[in-house]
């Protein structure tokens, strides 16, 4: 396909959200109408809602402010790239803050009822049979956040303009749920609620060619791989008397590996070993050195994040 | 000065990673891999110290 074709347009009025079926190869544009408006966003596999966007994995891979060129990943054990950020005219989004909720506005501001992202998401997701418990951590578009020196997350005002947008390309069929953030008494959207525009259009071949390859690994499991593939349908938790634990790679077995170091090797080790942590336990310090070296030499991604094949 | 023996305690997963690294041709065996790690890690820290003389705690 050489030209984008518009499939859907919708104005998200303040206080509202919309669940939209976004099929593989389609793009959702979330666009500022007046400017300075944060959008919260949830995303589910359209054919299996138990697979959903995981901000934790996403921020590990792409940092706290995913932007153009980043993927939105699903939670373990699926861990697939669900969406690709194809364009971002601002470049300031957030996967650090949770969605605002009724509790926040009641506890901090005394509101009995107030627009809030959790309840807006829940109401939008209800159209597809989901419950308030299914709302997950949000990808916060156009939200300016950071971490202060004390380790606390903070938010500040944004400087987006009318026409600024983020384009999200679906890599699988998803239910995409954006909402106008309900915060009008916080800095998130500069103390006002404004509309946002949604546009869904087909991606062109050029758009699709811009997506880097991501790994396809055996560890990306689906329900056919689960020991318990059935979704639990009642609320209480009861012990399964037939349960027998089967944890991977257990029991953990320890092997002792003697390493003979020459005087020169020992001297080199002594100059860099973490005696501040391991004291006189040279075995633990050498194990630390070994895997720290391995990370430096072979790890292609940030520690704890999956590697991504580049273009 | 005599040689020193350090007895590493490694689990099966850690040994698997070492063995896969050895299979890539990085070192001929586990002990040689550890010796290589010491040499390269120490050299990298030395280079960091030269590059950043005032940085007491680089990325370790």
Short mmCIF file of C-alpha atoms in Angstrom, two decimals:
data_model
loop_
_atom_site.label_atom_id
_atom_site.label_comp_id
_atom_site.label_asym_id
_atom_site.label_seq_id
_atom_site.Cartn_x
_atom_site.Cartn_y
_atom_site.Cartn_z
CA UNK A 1 0.00 0.00 0.00
CA UNK A 2 1.53 3.28 -1.07
CA UNK A 3 -0.87 5.77 0.56
CA UNK A 4 -2.37 5.96 4.01
CA UNK A 5 -6.14 5.54 4.09
CA UNK A 6 -8.20 6.96 6.97
CA UNK A 7 -10.42 4.32 8.59
CA UNK A 8 -11.72 6.09 11.69
CA UNK A 9 -11.76 9.54 13.24
CA UNK A 10 -12.98 10.45 16.69
CA UNK A 11 -12.74 13.37 19.06
CA UNK A 12 -12.04 12.30 22.62
CA UNK A 13 -13.93 14.82 24.68
CA UNK A 14 -12.54 15.78 28.12
CA UNK A 15 -13.37 13.12 30.68
CA UNK A 16 -13.73 10.36 28.09
CA UNK A 17 -11.84 7.53 26.47
CA UNK A 18 -12.49 5.17 23.57
CA UNK A 19 -11.70 1.51 22.97
CA UNK A 20 -10.69 1.04 19.34
CA UNK A 21 -9.92 -2.16 17.45
CA UNK A 22 -6.55 -1.50 15.87
CA UNK A 23 -5.53 -4.29 13.56
CA UNK A 24 -2.02 -5.31 12.63
CA UNK A 25 -0.69 -2.81 10.11
CA UNK A 26 -2.96 0.01 11.20
CA UNK A 27 -1.81 3.23 12.82
CA UNK A 28 -3.53 5.15 15.60
CA UNK A 29 -2.68 8.84 15.71
CA UNK A 30 -3.32 10.56 19.04
CA UNK A 31 -3.28 14.27 18.34
CA UNK A 32 -3.46 17.46 20.30
CA UNK A 33 -6.51 19.60 19.43
CA UNK A 34 -5.67 22.62 21.56
CA UNK A 35 -2.36 21.46 23.02
CA UNK A 36 -1.11 20.71 26.53
CA UNK A 37 -3.22 17.60 27.07
CA UNK A 38 -1.98 14.30 28.48
CA UNK A 39 -3.44 11.04 27.13
CA UNK A 40 -3.40 7.80 29.07
CA UNK A 41 -3.30 4.62 27.04
CA UNK A 42 -4.02 0.92 27.58
CA UNK A 43 -3.61 -1.85 25.06
CA UNK A 44 -4.70 -5.51 24.92
CA UNK A 45 -4.24 -8.34 22.46
CA UNK A 46 -7.61 -8.19 20.68
CA UNK A 47 -7.88 -12.00 20.61
CA UNK A 48 -6.63 -12.69 24.16
CA UNK A 49 -7.08 -9.88 26.65
CA UNK A 50 -4.76 -11.61 29.11
CA UNK A 51 -1.91 -10.34 26.96
CA UNK A 52 -1.61 -6.63 27.60
CA UNK A 53 0.90 -3.81 27.41
CA UNK A 54 3.48 -3.89 30.18
CA UNK A 55 4.95 -0.53 31.13
CA UNK A 56 7.54 -2.21 33.35
CA UNK A 57 9.13 -4.13 30.49
CA UNK A 58 8.74 -1.15 28.17
CA UNK A 59 10.57 1.22 30.51
CA UNK A 60 13.33 -1.33 31.07
CA UNK A 61 13.92 -1.60 27.34
CA UNK A 62 13.34 2.00 26.27
CA UNK A 63 13.68 4.11 29.41
CA UNK A 64 11.15 6.25 31.23
CA UNK A 65 10.22 8.30 28.15
CA UNK A 66 9.52 6.02 25.17
CA UNK A 67 9.32 7.94 21.92
CA UNK A 68 9.76 7.49 18.18
CA UNK A 69 11.51 4.19 17.52
CA UNK A 70 10.38 2.49 20.73
CA UNK A 71 8.11 -0.54 21.06
CA UNK A 72 5.33 -1.12 23.55
CA UNK A 73 5.82 -4.62 24.95
CA UNK A 74 3.37 -7.07 26.43
CA UNK A 75 3.84 -8.57 29.88
CA UNK A 76 5.76 -11.76 30.59
CA UNK A 77 5.49 -14.53 29.64
CA UNK A 78 4.25 -13.18 26.26
CA UNK A 79 6.75 -10.29 25.91
CA UNK A 80 5.92 -9.41 22.35
CA UNK A 81 6.20 -6.06 20.70
CA UNK A 82 2.56 -4.97 20.43
CA UNK A 83 3.00 -1.46 19.07
CA UNK A 84 5.73 0.59 17.48
CA UNK A 85 5.99 4.35 17.95
CA UNK A 86 6.28 5.42 14.35
CA UNK A 87 6.18 9.17 14.90
CA UNK A 88 6.25 11.49 17.87
CA UNK A 89 6.35 15.22 17.25
CA UNK A 90 7.01 16.05 20.91
CA UNK A 91 9.14 13.22 22.28
CA UNK A 92 8.05 13.44 25.89
CA UNK A 93 5.94 10.51 27.07
CA UNK A 94 5.94 8.58 30.32
CA UNK A 95 5.86 5.01 31.59
CA UNK A 96 6.80 5.93 35.13
CA UNK A 97 3.58 7.20 36.64
CA UNK A 98 0.52 5.08 37.28
CA UNK A 99 -2.89 6.22 36.09
CA UNK A 100 -4.61 8.72 38.32
CA UNK A 101 -7.56 7.28 40.21
CA UNK A 102 -10.62 8.29 42.22
CA UNK A 103 -8.66 7.48 45.37
CA UNK A 104 -6.03 10.08 44.49
CA UNK A 105 -8.59 12.83 44.05
CA UNK A 106 -10.50 11.89 47.20
CA UNK A 107 -7.42 11.44 49.38
CA UNK A 108 -5.44 14.45 48.19
CA UNK A 109 -8.14 16.88 47.05
CA UNK A 110 -11.35 15.79 48.84
CA UNK A 111 -13.40 15.09 45.71
CA UNK A 112 -16.30 12.66 46.10
CA UNK A 113 -16.29 12.25 42.31
CA UNK A 114 -13.66 13.47 39.88
CA UNK A 115 -12.59 12.59 36.36
CA UNK A 116 -9.71 10.12 36.65
CA UNK A 117 -7.84 7.91 34.24
CA UNK A 118 -8.63 4.63 35.94
CA UNK A 119 -12.37 5.13 35.86
CA UNK A 120 -12.30 6.59 32.35
CA UNK A 121 -10.30 3.60 31.12
CA UNK A 122 -12.64 1.19 32.91
CA UNK A 123 -15.70 2.81 31.35
CA UNK A 124 -14.17 2.72 27.87
CA UNK A 125 -13.01 -0.88 28.29
CA UNK A 126 -16.47 -1.93 29.50
CA UNK A 127 -17.62 -1.71 25.87
CA UNK A 128 -15.53 -4.86 25.30
CA UNK A 129 -16.56 -6.70 28.46
CA UNK A 130 -13.54 -5.84 30.56
CA UNK A 131 -13.85 -4.93 34.23
CA UNK A 132 -12.24 -2.18 36.32
CA UNK A 133 -9.73 -4.77 37.51
CA UNK A 134 -8.49 -5.21 33.93
CA UNK A 135 -7.23 -1.63 33.58
CA UNK A 136 -3.45 -1.80 33.59
CA UNK A 137 -0.52 0.58 34.06
CA UNK A 138 -0.81 3.31 31.50
CA UNK A 139 1.44 4.63 28.79
CA UNK A 140 1.13 8.37 29.40
CA UNK A 141 1.46 10.33 26.19
CA UNK A 142 2.65 13.93 26.25
CA UNK A 143 3.24 13.66 30.02
CA UNK A 144 6.36 15.41 31.32
CA UNK A 145 7.85 13.46 34.20
CA UNK A 146 11.17 12.74 35.78
CA UNK A 147 12.83 11.40 38.92
CA UNK A 148 14.21 13.78 41.50
CA UNK A 149 17.42 13.28 43.45
CA UNK A 150 15.47 11.75 46.31
CA UNK A 151 14.23 9.01 44.00
CA UNK A 152 10.67 10.28 43.74
CA UNK A 153 8.84 10.61 40.46
CA UNK A 154 7.59 14.06 39.62
CA UNK A 155 5.43 15.56 36.91
CA UNK A 156 5.57 18.98 35.41
CA UNK A 157 3.80 21.06 32.80
CA UNK A 158 3.94 20.27 29.12
CA UNK A 159 4.46 22.51 26.10
CA UNK A 160 2.61 20.60 23.37
CA UNK A 161 0.83 22.52 20.63
CA UNK A 162 -2.28 21.91 18.57
CA UNK A 163 -1.38 19.39 15.89
CA UNK A 164 1.32 17.59 17.87
CA UNK A 165 0.80 13.85 17.66
CA UNK A 166 2.07 10.36 18.37
CA UNK A 167 1.57 7.60 15.78
CA UNK A 168 1.28 4.07 17.16
CA UNK A 169 1.60 1.24 14.64
CA UNK A 170 -0.07 -2.04 15.62
CA UNK A 171 2.23 -5.04 15.20
CA UNK A 172 -0.54 -7.43 16.27
CA UNK A 173 -4.32 -7.00 16.43
CA UNK A 174 -4.99 -4.95 19.58
CA UNK A 175 -7.72 -3.18 21.47
CA UNK A 176 -6.21 0.28 21.85
CA UNK A 177 -7.74 2.44 24.58
CA UNK A 178 -6.66 6.08 24.83
CA UNK A 179 -8.31 8.54 27.17
CA UNK A 180 -8.08 12.21 27.97
CA UNK A 181 -6.27 12.32 31.30
CA UNK A 182 -8.68 13.42 34.01
CA UNK A 183 -6.20 15.58 35.92
CA UNK A 184 -7.24 19.24 35.93
CA UNK A 185 -5.92 20.07 39.37
CA UNK A 186 -2.41 18.78 38.62
CA UNK A 187 0.32 20.03 36.30
CA UNK A 188 -0.06 17.01 33.98
CA UNK A 189 -2.14 18.88 31.42
CA UNK A 190 -1.39 22.41 32.60
CA UNK A 191 -4.46 22.57 34.86
CA UNK A 192 -7.16 22.14 32.20
CA UNK A 193 -8.96 19.34 30.36
CA UNK A 194 -8.91 19.56 26.57
CA UNK A 195 -10.04 17.24 23.77
CA UNK A 196 -7.76 14.95 21.79
CA UNK A 197 -8.24 13.69 18.27
CA UNK A 198 -7.96 10.03 17.29
CA UNK A 199 -7.32 8.95 13.73
CA UNK A 200 -6.85 5.37 12.58
CA UNK A 201 -5.34 4.79 9.19
CA UNK A 202 -3.67 2.04 7.25
CA UNK A 203 0.11 1.95 7.24
CA UNK A 204 1.95 2.20 3.97
CA UNK A 205 4.65 -0.21 2.87
CA UNK A 206 7.15 2.52 3.72
CA UNK A 207 5.72 2.77 7.25
CA UNK A 208 5.96 -0.98 7.75
CA UNK A 209 9.51 -1.09 6.42
CA UNK A 210 10.59 1.30 9.18
CA UNK A 211 9.88 -1.20 11.95
CA UNK A 212 13.06 -2.90 13.23
CA UNK A 213 12.96 -6.65 13.71
CA UNK A 214 12.44 -7.92 17.23
CA UNK A 215 13.57 -11.32 18.47
CA UNK A 216 11.26 -14.33 18.19
CA UNK A 217 12.24 -16.54 21.12
CA UNK A 218 11.04 -19.78 22.70
CA UNK A 219 10.57 -17.90 25.97
CA UNK A 220 7.74 -15.82 24.45
CA UNK A 221 5.05 -18.20 25.63
CA UNK A 222 1.33 -18.31 24.93
CA UNK A 223 -1.49 -20.24 26.68
CA UNK A 224 -0.66 -23.38 24.69
CA UNK A 225 2.61 -23.44 26.64
CA UNK A 226 1.03 -22.85 30.06
CA UNK A 227 0.68 -25.63 32.61
CA UNK A 228 -2.64 -23.99 33.45
CA UNK A 229 -4.06 -22.43 30.28
CA UNK A 230 -7.58 -21.83 31.67
CA UNK A 231 -8.63 -18.39 32.82
CA UNK A 232 -9.87 -18.47 36.39
CA UNK A 233 -13.51 -17.40 36.45
CA UNK A 234 -14.35 -17.14 40.14
CA UNK A 235 -12.91 -14.69 42.64
CA UNK A 236 -11.78 -16.63 45.74
CA UNK A 237 -8.37 -18.27 45.72
CA UNK A 238 -8.33 -21.91 46.79
CA UNK A 239 -5.39 -24.23 47.02
CA UNK A 240 -5.19 -26.99 44.39
CA UNK A 241 -4.62 -30.17 46.42
CA UNK A 242 -3.09 -31.84 43.34
CA UNK A 243 -0.49 -29.11 42.93
CA UNK A 244 3.09 -30.25 42.73
CA UNK A 245 5.68 -27.48 42.34
CA UNK A 246 7.66 -27.57 39.13
CA UNK A 247 9.92 -24.53 39.12
CA UNK A 248 12.37 -24.16 36.22
CA UNK A 249 15.94 -25.33 36.71
CA UNK A 250 15.41 -26.48 40.27
CA UNK A 251 16.99 -27.61 42.44
CA UNK A 252 19.78 -25.07 42.05
CA UNK A 253 23.00 -27.06 42.31
CA UNK A 254 26.31 -25.51 43.31
CA UNK A 255 29.58 -26.66 41.79
CA UNK A 256 32.92 -25.67 43.22
CA UNK A 257 35.40 -24.54 40.59
CA UNK A 258 38.97 -24.07 41.83
CA UNK A 259 40.84 -21.36 39.94
CA UNK A 260 44.59 -21.08 40.20
CA UNK A 261 45.74 -17.49 39.84
CA UNK A 262 49.30 -16.45 39.23
CA UNK A 263 50.79 -13.63 41.28
CA UNK A 264 50.15 -11.26 38.39
CA UNK A 265 46.51 -12.38 37.99
CA UNK A 266 45.95 -12.12 41.73
CA UNK A 267 47.36 -8.60 41.74
CA UNK A 268 45.04 -7.60 38.90
CA UNK A 269 42.09 -9.15 40.72
CA UNK A 270 42.97 -7.38 43.96
CA UNK A 271 43.01 -4.00 42.25
CA UNK A 272 39.43 -4.33 41.04
CA UNK A 273 37.65 -6.73 43.40
CA UNK A 274 34.66 -5.35 45.29
CA UNK A 275 36.04 -5.79 48.79
CA UNK A 276 33.61 -3.06 49.86
CA UNK A 277 30.80 -5.53 49.23
CA UNK A 278 32.36 -8.96 49.68
CA UNK A 279 35.00 -8.28 52.34
CA UNK A 280 37.45 -11.17 52.48
CA UNK A 281 35.21 -13.48 50.44
CA UNK A 282 37.39 -13.55 47.31
CA UNK A 283 35.28 -16.33 45.77
CA UNK A 284 32.19 -14.11 45.77
CA UNK A 285 34.23 -11.15 44.52
CA UNK A 286 35.65 -13.20 41.65
CA UNK A 287 32.20 -14.47 40.69
CA UNK A 288 31.02 -10.85 40.63
CA UNK A 289 33.96 -9.88 38.44
CA UNK A 290 33.30 -12.78 36.06
CA UNK A 291 29.68 -11.88 35.37
CA UNK A 292 30.29 -8.13 35.44
CA UNK A 293 32.90 -8.72 32.73
CA UNK A 294 30.48 -10.89 30.82
CA UNK A 295 27.84 -8.15 30.89
CA UNK A 296 30.32 -5.56 29.67
CA UNK A 297 31.59 -7.71 26.86
CA UNK A 298 28.49 -9.51 25.63
CA UNK A 299 25.29 -7.84 26.81
CA UNK A 300 23.73 -5.82 24.01
CA UNK A 301 20.88 -4.25 25.96
CA UNK A 302 20.48 -2.53 29.28
CA UNK A 303 20.77 -5.02 32.14
CA UNK A 304 17.56 -6.97 32.49
CA UNK A 305 16.17 -5.91 29.12
CA UNK A 306 15.83 -8.08 26.03
CA UNK A 307 18.07 -7.28 23.12
CA UNK A 308 16.47 -5.77 20.04
CA UNK A 309 17.77 -6.44 16.57
CA UNK A 310 18.52 -3.17 14.86
CA UNK A 311 17.70 -2.30 11.29
CA UNK B 1 55.36 -15.52 45.16
CA UNK B 2 53.25 -18.70 44.89
CA UNK B 3 50.04 -19.24 42.99
CA UNK B 4 46.74 -18.66 44.78
CA UNK B 5 43.67 -20.87 44.55
CA UNK B 6 40.21 -19.30 44.72
CA UNK B 7 37.31 -21.75 44.82
CA UNK B 8 34.37 -20.26 42.93
CA UNK B 9 30.89 -21.51 43.79
CA UNK B 10 28.75 -21.46 40.68
CA UNK B 11 25.32 -22.89 39.96
CA UNK B 12 24.32 -24.83 36.86
CA UNK B 13 22.91 -21.77 35.10
CA UNK B 14 26.06 -19.77 35.64
CA UNK B 15 28.14 -22.68 34.38
CA UNK B 16 25.87 -23.00 31.34
CA UNK B 17 26.49 -19.36 30.43
CA UNK B 18 30.23 -19.90 30.83
CA UNK B 19 30.13 -23.02 28.68
CA UNK B 20 28.16 -21.30 25.92
CA UNK B 21 30.69 -18.48 26.00
CA UNK B 22 33.52 -21.00 25.72
CA UNK B 23 31.72 -22.68 22.80
CA UNK B 24 31.89 -19.33 20.97
CA UNK B 25 35.68 -19.64 21.07
CA UNK B 26 36.25 -16.93 23.65
CA UNK B 27 38.43 -19.19 25.82
CA UNK B 28 39.42 -22.87 25.78
CA UNK B 29 37.94 -23.79 29.20
CA UNK B 30 36.25 -22.43 32.31
CA UNK B 31 39.41 -21.50 34.19
CA UNK B 32 40.86 -19.79 31.13
CA UNK B 33 37.62 -17.85 30.76
CA UNK B 34 37.89 -16.60 34.33
CA UNK B 35 41.51 -15.60 33.82
CA UNK B 36 40.52 -13.74 30.67
CA UNK B 37 37.76 -12.00 32.62
CA UNK B 38 40.27 -10.82 35.25
CA UNK B 39 42.67 -9.48 32.63
CA UNK B 40 40.06 -7.68 30.56
CA UNK B 41 38.06 -6.37 33.50
CA UNK B 42 41.17 -5.03 35.22
CA UNK B 43 42.36 -3.45 31.98
CA UNK B 44 38.98 -1.79 31.45
CA UNK B 45 39.00 -0.34 34.98
CA UNK B 46 42.55 0.94 34.46
CA UNK B 47 41.48 2.62 31.23
CA UNK B 48 38.51 4.18 32.99
CA UNK B 49 40.72 5.53 35.75
CA UNK B 50 42.99 7.16 33.18
CA UNK B 51 40.05 8.63 31.33
CA UNK B 52 38.25 9.85 34.45
CA UNK B 53 40.83 10.49 37.17
CA UNK B 54 38.29 12.21 39.42
CA UNK B 55 35.58 9.60 39.07
CA UNK B 56 36.11 7.31 42.02
CA UNK B 57 33.25 4.96 41.24
CA UNK B 58 32.70 4.35 37.53
CA UNK B 59 30.13 1.95 36.10
CA UNK B 60 31.02 -1.28 37.90
#
